[in-house]
Coordinates of C-alpha atoms and ligand atoms in Angstrom, one line a residue:
Chain A
X692 CA 10.0 -24.5 -14.5
X693 CA 6.3 -25.4 -14.0
X694 CA 3.8 -22.7 -13.3
X695 CA 0.1 -22.2 -13.0
X696 CA -1.0 -20.0 -15.9
X697 CA -4.2 -18.0 -16.6
X698 CA -5.2 -19.0 -20.2
X699 CA -8.5 -17.3 -20.3
X700 CA -11.7 -16.8 -18.3
X701 CA -12.0 -19.8 -15.9
X702 CA -9.2 -21.6 -17.7
X703 CA -6.1 -22.3 -15.6
X704 CA -3.4 -24.7 -16.8
X705 CA 0.0 -25.8 -15.4
X706 CA 2.6 -25.1 -18.1
X707 CA 6.3 -25.1 -18.5
X708 CA 7.6 -21.5 -18.6
X709 CA 11.1 -19.9 -18.5
X710 CA 12.7 -19.6 -15.1
X711 CA 12.9 -16.1 -13.6
X712 CA 16.3 -14.5 -13.3
X713 CA 17.8 -11.6 -11.4
X714 CA 17.1 -8.5 -13.6
X715 CA 17.5 -5.5 -11.3
X716 CA 20.2 -5.1 -8.7
X717 CA 17.9 -5.3 -5.7
X718 CA 16.1 -8.4 -6.9
X719 CA 16.1 -11.8 -5.2
X720 CA 14.9 -15.1 -6.6
X721 CA 13.0 -17.4 -4.3
X722 CA 12.4 -21.1 -4.6
X723 CA 8.7 -21.1 -3.7
X724 CA 8.1 -23.2 -0.6
X725 CA 4.3 -22.8 -0.3
X726 CA 1.8 -20.7 -2.3
X727 CA -1.9 -20.4 -1.8
X728 CA -5.2 -19.4 -3.3
X729 CA -6.7 -16.0 -2.4
X730 CA -10.2 -14.7 -2.8
X731 CA -8.8 -12.0 -5.0
X732 CA -7.7 -14.6 -7.6
X733 CA -11.4 -15.5 -8.0
X734 CA -12.0 -12.1 -9.4
X735 CA -9.2 -12.7 -12.0
X736 CA -10.6 -16.2 -12.9
X737 CA -14.0 -14.8 -13.5
X738 CA -12.7 -12.1 -15.8
X739 CA -13.6 -9.2 -13.6
X740 CA -10.1 -7.8 -13.5
X741 CA -9.2 -6.6 -17.0
X742 CA -5.6 -6.6 -18.4
X743 CA -4.9 -10.3 -17.8
X744 CA -3.0 -11.8 -20.7
X745 CA -3.1 -15.4 -21.9
X746 CA -0.2 -17.2 -20.3
X747 CA 0.2 -15.0 -17.2
X748 CA 1.5 -16.9 -14.1
X749 CA -0.8 -16.2 -11.2
X750 CA -0.5 -16.3 -7.4
X751 CA 0.5 -13.6 -4.9
X752 CA 0.4 -15.2 -1.4
X753 CA 3.6 -17.2 -0.8
X754 CA 6.8 -18.0 1.1
X755 CA 10.0 -19.7 0.2
X756 CA 13.8 -19.8 0.2
X757 CA 16.2 -17.3 -1.2
X758 CA 18.3 -19.0 -4.0
X759 CA 19.8 -16.0 -5.7
X760 CA 20.5 -12.3 -4.7
X761 CA 21.1 -9.2 -6.8
X762 CA 24.3 -7.3 -6.4
X763 CA 22.7 -4.5 -4.3
X764 CA 21.0 -6.9 -1.9
X765 CA 22.6 -6.5 1.5
X766 CA 20.4 -8.1 4.2
X767 CA 19.2 -11.3 2.6
X768 CA 21.4 -14.3 2.1
X769 CA 21.0 -17.4 -0.1
X770 CA 19.2 -20.0 2.1
X771 CA 17.1 -17.6 4.1
X772 CA 13.5 -18.7 4.7
X773 CA 11.3 -15.7 3.9
X774 CA 7.7 -14.6 3.6
X775 CA 6.8 -11.7 1.1
X776 CA 3.8 -9.4 1.4
X777 CA 1.8 -9.4 -1.8
X778 CA 2.3 -5.8 -2.8
X779 CA 5.9 -4.7 -3.5
X780 CA 7.5 -1.7 -2.0
X781 CA 10.7 0.1 -2.9
X782 CA 11.5 1.3 0.6
X783 CA 12.5 4.7 -0.7
X784 CA 9.6 6.7 -2.1
X785 CA 7.3 8.9 0.0
X786 CA 4.7 6.2 0.3
X787 CA 7.0 3.5 1.5
X788 CA 8.6 6.0 3.9
X789 CA 5.1 6.5 5.3
X790 CA 4.5 2.8 5.6
X791 CA 2.1 2.8 2.6
X792 CA 3.9 0.1 0.7
X793 CA 1.0 -1.0 -1.4
X794 CA 0.9 2.6 -2.8
X795 CA 4.6 2.6 -3.7
X796 CA 5.6 4.9 -6.5
X797 CA 8.5 2.9 -7.8
X798 CA 7.4 -0.8 -8.2
X799 CA 4.8 -0.6 -11.0
X800 CA 6.4 -1.4 -14.4
X801 CA 3.3 -0.4 -16.4
X802 CA 1.8 2.7 -14.8
X803 CA 0.2 3.7 -18.1
X804 CA -2.3 0.8 -17.6
X805 CA -3.3 1.9 -14.1
X806 CA -3.5 5.6 -14.5
X807 CA -6.5 5.8 -16.8
X808 CA -8.6 3.8 -14.2
X809 CA -7.1 4.9 -10.9
X810 CA -5.6 8.3 -11.6
X811 CA -2.3 7.2 -10.1
X812 CA -0.8 3.8 -10.2
X813 CA -0.5 1.5 -7.1
X814 CA 2.6 -0.5 -6.2
X815 CA 3.2 -3.6 -8.2
X816 CA 2.0 -7.1 -7.2
X817 CA 2.9 -10.4 -8.8
X818 CA 0.3 -12.6 -10.6
X819 CA -2.5 -10.0 -10.5
X820 CA -2.9 -8.6 -14.0
X821 CA -1.0 -6.0 -16.0
X822 CA -2.9 -3.0 -14.6
X823 CA -1.2 -4.1 -11.3
X824 CA 2.3 -4.4 -12.8
X825 CA 2.2 -7.7 -14.8
X826 CA 4.9 -9.4 -12.6
X827 CA 4.8 -13.2 -12.9
X828 CA 3.1 -14.8 -9.9
X829 CA 4.0 -17.2 -7.2
X830 CA 2.2 -20.4 -8.3
X831 CA 5.5 -21.6 -9.8
X832 CA 8.7 -23.2 -8.7
X833 CA 10.6 -19.9 -8.6
X834 CA 9.7 -16.2 -8.3
X835 CA 11.7 -13.0 -8.8
X836 CA 11.0 -10.6 -5.9
X837 CA 12.1 -6.9 -6.6
X838 CA 13.6 -5.0 -3.7
X839 CA 14.3 -8.2 -1.7
X840 CA 15.6 -6.4 1.4
X841 CA 12.4 -4.4 1.7
X842 CA 9.9 -7.1 0.8
X843 CA 11.2 -10.5 1.9
X844 CA 11.1 -11.0 5.7
X845 CA 13.1 -13.7 7.3
X846 CA 10.9 -16.2 9.1
X847 CA 12.1 -16.7 12.7
X848 CA 12.7 -20.2 14.0
X849 CA 9.6 -21.7 15.6
X850 CA 7.3 -20.2 13.0
X851 CA 6.3 -22.9 10.6
X852 CA 6.1 -22.6 6.8
X853 CA 2.3 -22.8 6.9
X854 CA 2.1 -20.1 9.6
X855 CA 4.4 -17.8 7.6
X856 CA 2.6 -18.4 4.3
X857 CA -0.5 -16.5 5.4
X858 CA 1.5 -13.5 6.7
X859 CA 1.9 -12.8 3.0
X860 CA -1.7 -11.8 2.5
X861 CA -4.7 -13.2 4.5
X862 CA -3.3 -12.1 7.9
X863 CA -2.1 -8.6 7.0
X864 CA -5.4 -8.0 5.1
X865 CA -7.4 -9.0 8.1
X866 CA -5.1 -7.2 10.5
X867 CA -5.3 -4.0 8.4
X868 CA -9.1 -4.4 8.4
X869 CA -9.2 -4.5 12.2
X870 CA -6.6 -1.7 12.4
X871 CA -8.8 0.5 10.1
X872 CA -11.8 -0.3 12.2
X873 CA -10.3 1.9 15.0
X874 CA -11.4 -0.5 17.7
X875 CA -11.8 0.9 21.3
X876 CA -11.7 -1.7 24.1
X877 CA -15.0 -3.4 24.4
X878 CA -16.3 -2.4 21.0
X879 CA -18.6 -4.6 19.0
X880 CA -17.2 -5.4 15.5
X881 CA -19.2 -7.2 12.8
X882 CA -17.3 -8.9 10.0
X883 CA -18.8 -9.9 6.7
X884 CA -17.1 -13.0 5.2
X885 CA -15.6 -16.0 6.9
X886 CA -13.0 -16.7 4.2
X887 CA -9.3 -16.6 5.1
X888 CA -9.4 -12.8 5.2
X889 CA -12.6 -12.5 7.2
X890 CA -11.4 -15.0 9.8
X891 CA -8.1 -13.2 10.2
X892 CA -10.0 -9.9 10.5
X893 CA -12.1 -11.4 13.3
X894 CA -9.0 -12.7 15.1
X895 CA -7.2 -9.4 14.7
X896 CA -10.2 -7.5 16.0
X897 CA -10.1 -9.6 19.2
X898 CA -6.3 -9.0 19.5
X899 CA -7.0 -5.3 19.2
X900 CA -9.5 -5.3 22.1
X901 CA -13.0 -5.9 20.6
X902 CA -15.5 -6.9 23.2
X903 CA -17.6 -8.9 20.8
X904 CA -17.0 -10.0 17.2
X905 CA -20.0 -11.1 15.1
X906 CA -19.2 -13.0 11.9
X907 CA -21.6 -13.2 8.9
X908 CA -21.4 -15.8 6.1
X909 CA -23.6 -18.5 4.7
X910 CA -21.3 -21.5 4.6
X911 CA -21.9 -23.6 7.7
X912 CA -18.3 -25.0 8.0
X913 CA -16.8 -21.5 7.7
X914 CA -19.2 -20.2 10.3
X915 CA -18.2 -23.1 12.6
X916 CA -14.5 -22.2 12.2
X917 CA -15.4 -18.6 13.1
X918 CA -17.3 -19.8 16.3
X919 CA -15.0 -22.7 17.4
X920 CA -11.5 -21.5 16.4
X921 CA -11.8 -17.7 16.5
X922 CA -14.5 -17.3 19.2
X923 CA -16.8 -15.1 17.1
X924 CA -20.6 -15.1 17.4
X925 CA -22.2 -15.9 14.0
X926 CA -25.1 -15.1 11.7
X927 CA -25.9 -17.3 8.7
X928 CA -27.4 -14.7 6.4
X929 CA -29.2 -17.3 4.3
X930 CA -31.1 -18.5 7.4
X931 CA -31.7 -15.0 8.7
X932 CA -34.7 -12.9 7.8
X933 CA -32.7 -9.8 8.2
X934 CA -29.0 -9.5 9.1
X935 CA -29.7 -5.9 10.0
X936 CA -32.3 -6.8 12.5
X937 CA -30.1 -9.5 14.1
X938 CA -27.3 -7.1 14.5
X939 CA -29.7 -4.6 16.0
X940 CA -30.7 -7.2 18.5
X941 CA -27.1 -8.2 19.2
X942 CA -26.2 -4.6 20.0
X943 CA -29.3 -3.4 22.1
X944 CA -30.5 -1.3 19.2
X945 CA -27.2 0.6 18.7
X946 CA -25.6 -1.2 15.8
X947 CA -22.0 -2.4 15.6
X948 CA -19.3 0.2 16.3
X949 CA -17.3 -1.0 13.4
X950 CA -18.1 -3.2 10.4
X951 CA -15.4 -4.9 8.4
X952 CA -16.3 -6.0 4.8
X953 CA -14.2 -9.0 3.8
X954 CA -16.3 -10.4 1.0
X955 CA -15.6 -8.3 -2.2
X956 CA -17.1 -7.8 -5.6
X957 CA -18.6 -11.3 -6.0
X958 CA -20.8 -11.3 -2.9
X959 CA -23.7 -13.6 -2.9
X960 CA -27.0 -12.3 -1.7
X961 CA -30.8 -12.4 -1.9
X962 CA -33.5 -10.1 -3.1
X963 CA -34.0 -7.8 -6.0
X964 CA -30.8 -5.7 -5.6
X965 CA -28.8 -8.9 -5.9
X966 CA -30.6 -10.0 -9.0
X967 CA -30.0 -6.5 -10.5
X968 CA -26.3 -6.7 -9.7
X969 CA -25.9 -10.2 -11.1
X970 CA -27.4 -9.2 -14.4
X971 CA -25.4 -6.0 -14.7
X972 CA -22.2 -7.9 -13.7
X973 CA -22.9 -10.6 -16.3
X974 CA -23.3 -8.0 -19.0
X975 CA -20.1 -6.3 -17.8
X976 CA -22.1 -3.1 -17.2
X977 CA -20.7 -3.0 -13.7
X978 CA -18.0 -5.2 -12.2
X979 CA -19.4 -5.6 -8.7
X980 CA -22.2 -7.2 -6.8
X981 CA -22.2 -5.3 -3.6
X982 CA -24.7 -7.1 -1.2
X983 CA -22.3 -7.4 1.7
X984 CA -21.0 -3.9 1.4
X985 CA -24.5 -2.4 1.2
X986 CA -25.6 -4.4 4.2
X987 CA -22.5 -3.3 6.2
X988 CA -23.3 0.4 5.3
X989 CA -26.8 0.0 6.7
X990 CA -25.8 -2.0 9.8
X991 CA -23.0 0.1 11.2
X992 CA -24.0 2.5 14.0
X993 CA -24.2 6.2 13.5
X994 CA -20.7 7.7 13.7
X995 CA -19.2 4.3 13.4
X996 CA -16.4 3.0 11.2
X997 CA -16.6 0.9 8.0
X998 CA -13.4 -0.9 7.0
X999 CA -13.5 -2.3 3.5
X1000 CA -10.9 -4.9 2.7
X1001 CA -12.9 -6.9 0.1
X1002 CA -11.7 -6.0 -3.4
X1003 CA -14.0 -4.0 -5.6
X1004 CA -13.9 -2.7 -9.2
X1005 CA -16.4 -0.1 -10.4
X1006 CA -19.6 -0.3 -8.6
X1007 CA -22.7 1.6 -9.5
X1008 CA -25.5 2.7 -7.1
X1009 CA -23.1 3.1 -4.3
X1010 CA -25.2 4.5 -1.4
X1011 CA -22.9 7.4 -0.4
X1012 CA -25.9 9.3 1.1
X1013 CA -26.3 6.7 3.8
X1014 CA -22.6 7.1 4.8
X1015 CA -22.8 10.8 4.8
X1016 CA -26.0 11.1 6.8
X1017 CA -24.9 8.6 9.4
X1018 CA -21.4 10.2 9.7
X1019 CA -19.6 7.0 8.9
X1020 CA -15.8 6.9 8.6
X1021 CA -14.6 4.6 5.8
X1022 CA -11.1 3.2 5.5
X1023 CA -9.9 0.9 2.8
X1024 CA -6.7 -0.1 1.1
X1025 CA -4.8 -2.9 -0.6
X1026 CA -2.8 -4.3 2.3
X1027 CA 0.7 -3.0 3.1
X1028 CA 1.9 -6.1 4.8
X1029 CA 5.4 -4.7 5.4
X1030 CA 3.9 -2.3 7.9
X1031 CA 2.4 -5.1 10.0
X1032 CA 5.0 -7.8 9.6
X1033 CA 6.9 -7.3 12.8
X1034 CA 3.7 -7.2 14.9
X1035 CA 2.2 -10.2 13.1
X1036 CA 5.4 -12.3 13.6
X1037 CA 5.4 -11.4 17.3
X1038 CA 1.7 -12.5 17.6
X1039 CA 2.5 -15.8 16.0
X1040 CA 5.6 -16.4 18.1
X1041 CA 3.7 -15.6 21.3
X1042 CA 1.1 -18.1 20.3
X1043 CA -1.6 -15.4 20.0
X1044 CA -2.3 -16.0 16.4
X1045 CA -2.0 -19.2 14.4
X1046 CA -3.4 -18.9 10.8
X1047 CA -2.3 -22.4 9.8
X1048 CA -5.8 -23.8 10.4
X1049 CA -6.8 -22.1 7.1
X1050 CA -5.0 -24.9 5.2
X1051 CA -7.7 -27.4 4.3
X1052 CA -6.1 -28.8 1.1
X1053 CA -2.4 -29.5 0.6
X1054 CA -1.6 -30.2 -3.1
X1055 CA 1.2 -30.3 -5.6
X1056 CA 1.5 -27.5 -8.2
X1057 CA 0.3 -30.0 -10.9
X1058 CA -3.0 -30.3 -9.0
X1059 CA -3.5 -26.5 -8.6
X1060 CA -6.2 -26.1 -11.2
X1061 CA -8.2 -28.7 -9.2
X1062 CA -7.4 -26.7 -6.0
X1063 CA -8.8 -23.5 -7.6
X1064 CA -11.9 -25.4 -8.6
X1065 CA -12.5 -26.6 -5.0
X1066 CA -11.7 -23.1 -3.7
X1067 CA -13.9 -21.3 -6.1
X1068 CA -16.9 -23.6 -5.6
X1069 CA -16.2 -23.9 -1.8
X1070 CA -16.4 -27.7 -2.3
X1071 CA -15.1 -30.2 0.1
X1072 CA -15.0 -27.5 2.8
X1073 CA -12.1 -25.8 1.0
X1074 CA -11.0 -22.8 2.9
X1075 CA -7.5 -22.4 1.3
X1076 CA -5.7 -24.8 -1.1
X1077 CA -2.0 -24.7 -0.5
X1078 CA 0.4 -25.7 -3.3
X1079 CA 3.9 -27.1 -2.8
X1080 CA 5.8 -26.7 -6.1
Chain B
X1445 CA 7.4 26.7 -39.7
X1446 CA 6.4 26.6 -43.4
X1447 CA 2.7 26.4 -44.3
X1448 CA 3.2 22.8 -45.4
X1449 CA 4.9 21.9 -42.1
X1450 CA 2.1 23.6 -40.2
X1451 CA -0.5 21.6 -42.1
X1452 CA 1.4 18.4 -41.4
X1453 CA 1.7 19.3 -37.8
X1454 CA -2.0 20.1 -37.5
X1455 CA -2.9 16.9 -39.3
X1456 CA -0.8 14.8 -37.0
X1457 CA -2.4 16.4 -34.0
X1458 CA -5.8 15.5 -35.3
X1459 CA -4.7 11.9 -35.9
X1460 CA -2.8 11.3 -32.8
X1461 CA -3.0 14.2 -30.4
X1462 CA -0.1 16.5 -29.6
X1463 CA 3.5 15.3 -30.0
X1464 CA 4.6 17.5 -27.1
X1465 CA 3.8 16.9 -23.5
X1466 CA 5.1 17.3 -20.0
X1467 CA 4.6 15.7 -16.7
X1468 CA 5.7 16.6 -13.2
X1469 CA 6.6 14.4 -10.2
X1470 CA 8.5 15.1 -7.0
X1471 CA 11.8 13.2 -6.7
X1472 CA 13.6 12.8 -3.3
X1473 CA 17.0 14.0 -4.2
X1474 CA 19.0 17.1 -5.0
X1475 CA 18.9 18.8 -8.4
X1476 CA 22.5 17.7 -9.0
X1477 CA 21.8 14.1 -8.3
X1478 CA 18.7 14.1 -10.6
X1479 CA 20.6 15.8 -13.4
X1480 CA 23.4 13.3 -13.1
X1481 CA 20.9 10.4 -13.6
X1482 CA 19.0 12.4 -16.4
X1483 CA 22.2 12.7 -18.4
X1484 CA 23.8 9.3 -17.8
X1485 CA 20.7 7.1 -18.1
X1486 CA 18.9 8.4 -21.2
X1487 CA 18.7 5.0 -22.9
X1488 CA 16.8 3.5 -19.9
X1489 CA 14.6 6.6 -19.4
X1490 CA 13.5 6.7 -23.0
X1491 CA 13.4 3.0 -23.8
X1492 CA 10.5 2.6 -26.3
X1493 CA 9.7 6.3 -26.4
X1494 CA 10.4 7.9 -29.8
X1495 CA 11.8 11.1 -28.3
X1496 CA 13.0 13.9 -30.5
X1497 CA 14.0 16.1 -27.6
X1498 CA 13.5 16.2 -23.9
X1499 CA 14.3 18.7 -21.1
X1500 CA 13.8 18.9 -17.4
X1501 CA 12.6 21.8 -15.4
X1502 CA 12.9 22.2 -11.6
X1503 CA 10.2 23.6 -9.4
X1504 CA 10.1 23.8 -5.6
X1505 CA 10.7 21.2 -2.9
X1506 CA 7.3 19.9 -2.0
X1507 CA 7.4 19.3 1.8
X1508 CA 8.9 15.8 2.3
X1509 CA 7.9 14.6 -1.1
X1510 CA 11.0 15.9 -2.9
X1511 CA 11.9 18.3 -5.6
X1512 CA 9.3 18.9 -8.2
X1513 CA 10.7 17.8 -11.6
X1514 CA 9.0 18.4 -14.9
X1515 CA 10.0 16.4 -18.0
X1516 CA 9.1 18.1 -21.3
X1517 CA 9.0 15.7 -24.2
X1518 CA 8.8 16.2 -27.9
X1519 CA 8.1 13.0 -29.8
X1520 CA 9.4 12.1 -33.3
X1521 CA 6.2 10.3 -34.1
X1522 CA 2.9 9.3 -32.5
X1523 CA 2.8 6.1 -30.6
X1524 CA -0.4 4.1 -31.2
X1525 CA -2.7 4.1 -28.2
X1526 CA -0.4 6.2 -26.1
X1527 CA -1.0 9.8 -25.5
X1528 CA 2.1 12.0 -25.4
X1529 CA 1.5 12.9 -21.8
X1530 CA 1.3 9.2 -20.9
X1531 CA 4.8 8.9 -22.4
X1532 CA 6.0 12.0 -20.5
X1533 CA 4.6 10.3 -17.4
X1534 CA 6.6 7.1 -18.2
X1535 CA 9.8 9.1 -18.6
X1536 CA 9.4 11.1 -15.4
X1537 CA 8.5 7.9 -13.4
X1538 CA 11.5 6.1 -14.7
X1539 CA 13.7 9.1 -13.8
X1540 CA 12.2 9.1 -10.3
X1541 CA 12.6 5.4 -9.8
X1542 CA 16.2 5.5 -11.0
X1543 CA 17.1 8.4 -8.7
X1544 CA 15.2 7.1 -5.7
X1545 CA 16.0 3.4 -6.0
X1546 CA 18.8 3.0 -8.6
X1547 CA 16.6 0.9 -10.9
X1548 CA 13.4 1.0 -13.0
X1549 CA 10.6 -1.5 -12.3
X1550 CA 10.4 -4.0 -15.2
X1551 CA 8.8 -7.2 -16.4
X1552 CA 11.9 -8.1 -18.5
X1553 CA 12.5 -11.9 -18.5
X1554 CA 9.1 -12.3 -16.9
X1555 CA 8.1 -16.0 -16.9
X1556 CA 4.9 -16.6 -18.8
X1557 CA 3.4 -19.2 -21.1
X1558 CA 3.7 -17.0 -24.2
X1559 CA 6.4 -15.8 -26.5
X1560 CA 6.8 -12.3 -25.4
X1561 CA 8.2 -12.1 -21.8
X1562 CA 6.6 -8.8 -20.8
Ligands
NAD2085 N1 -7.4 -5.4 0.5 C1 -6.5 -6.4 0.3 O1 -5.3 -6.1 0.3 C2 -7.0 -7.8 0.1 C3 -6.1 -8.8 0.2 C4 -6.5 -10.1 0.1 C5 -7.9 -10.4 -0.2 N2 -8.7 -9.3 -0.4 C6 -10.1 -9.5 -0.7 O2 -10.8 -10.0 0.5 C7 -12.0 -10.7 0.1 C8 -12.0 -12.0 0.8 O3 -11.0 -12.9 0.5 P1 -10.9 -14.4 0.9 O4 -9.6 -15.0 0.5 O5 -11.3 -14.5 2.3 O6 -12.1 -15.0 0.0 P2 -13.1 -16.2 0.1 O7 -13.8 -16.3 -1.2 O8 -12.4 -17.4 0.6 O9 -14.2 -15.7 1.2 C9 -15.2 -14.8 0.9 C10 -16.4 -15.2 1.9 O10 -17.4 -14.3 1.8 C11 -18.7 -15.0 1.9 N3 -19.8 -14.2 1.4 C12 -20.2 -14.0 0.1 N4 -21.3 -13.2 0.1 C13 -21.5 -12.8 1.4 C14 -22.4 -11.9 2.0 N5 -23.4 -11.3 1.2 N6 -22.4 -11.7 3.3 C15 -21.4 -12.3 4.1 N7 -20.5 -13.2 3.6 C16 -20.5 -13.4 2.2 C17 -18.4 -16.3 1.1 O11 -19.3 -17.3 1.5 C18 -17.0 -16.6 1.6 O12 -16.9 -17.4 2.7 C19 -11.9 -10.8 -1.5 O13 -12.6 -9.8 -2.1 C20 -10.4 -10.6 -1.7 O14 -10.2 -10.0 -3.0 C21 -8.3 -8.0 -0.2
ZN2086 ZN1 -4.8 -11.8 -2.1
ZN2087 ZN1 8.1 2.9 -2.6

């Protein structure tokens, strides 16, 4: 089959690779219907996530059709149209039993690569380096999904492929971000980042009862989407003298009740701290540039909540003292989409949530390297490039 | 152990760390169920681990996490870049996955644009 492969830092190529097969009894194989770029892939492309190997198939946000089922699969049938959350759960371990699917104990084939860095391995995820399991990714004609009955959710009629696609990652990540923000009716929520994840966090915050949502980014088209499609108020940080001051103004001097960080380790920024981070990151002395995160920590009101969904590696100069002195609650995780799937599907079916506007570029798999270039450089207003293998 | 063996043993420890290790994890099943898998699935549990001998030891049931199981491992030889306790961890994780789910997570037959499929 054809698949998009990571061949080195900033080197993606479509290659012919072997087809996946059923290996374990709970596996299913999907014919990939749609598969899309995620901000997390940019961290892989840039070489900030170690343990990628030349030839790895990438991609972890996808939907498709079941074409083969293992002998222990009981719920799914060949022909089912399904969406799969990025992290894989087993459905049996303590973590899955407590709805923490992304922390599953039984889906990581290479825990020895994760333990030295994390202490304990996470669940496995396709297309996202060997420290996260090494499973082949979704930017391919077919993909093997372990524990099909636990991880692949049938898409109800009336929900389109493009709507279902983002229930794999962008929506559950944003939804989790809002859930972690512990929103009380009428709260003010500030969200850093107007990518797919940030926009879905903004929408979810509204669904969960936020009174005001303030979106921060620098790309005018993305800020326009936040304003016009989601209904957020916006701050362009490049045009602002101080995001902190603007947020103070917005909130009558109180500060946002919750801040959601949906930018991650490659944040852009201004000022000397940004210059310092860029140099250290380039020298691989730290993996992260944390401008958005640092700003959110300063901006959140005393006793407020900071919800971090952007992906980070190993950041130095983390201002823990500010969090401690302000009494901030932090919550963060890789998204356990299985937990939120029933609620997300219901929102889509009721017309309360429609993520399909995130698709700005529809492309064949053969054109996927070009899609990543547009997505990486945010060219041609690319929000998400979606590939149809 | 003879003096020569002791010296060899000490030398191998210096070169590659201890050849004995153990790791504990809770497994959500009864002792009988775990033992049954332990004895019937040795090939899967020790795939790639040059095990000389291995034993299990059972601790207490840890709230709703399951029964604490310790795998003790004695290796035949050192494995480059892999500490013995990492390998003991691999063995106990495979045992846990087999007991709890009936399979071990794997990247066998994993599509990629290189020769080895893992
Ligand atoms: N926790 C999870 O499970 C999970 C899942 C998916 C994605 N993520 C992470 O979420 C983050 C966002 O993903 P995405 O797909 O939306 O990415 P994206 O690259 O499309 O969007 C990131 C946005 O952040 C903006 N930005 C950069 N610096 C900023 C700053 N200083 N202040 C405000 N905005 C800034 C960019 O302009 C861009 O619009 C990434 O770090 C990704 O890895 C996490
Ligand atoms: Zn993602
Ligand atoms: Zn699990």
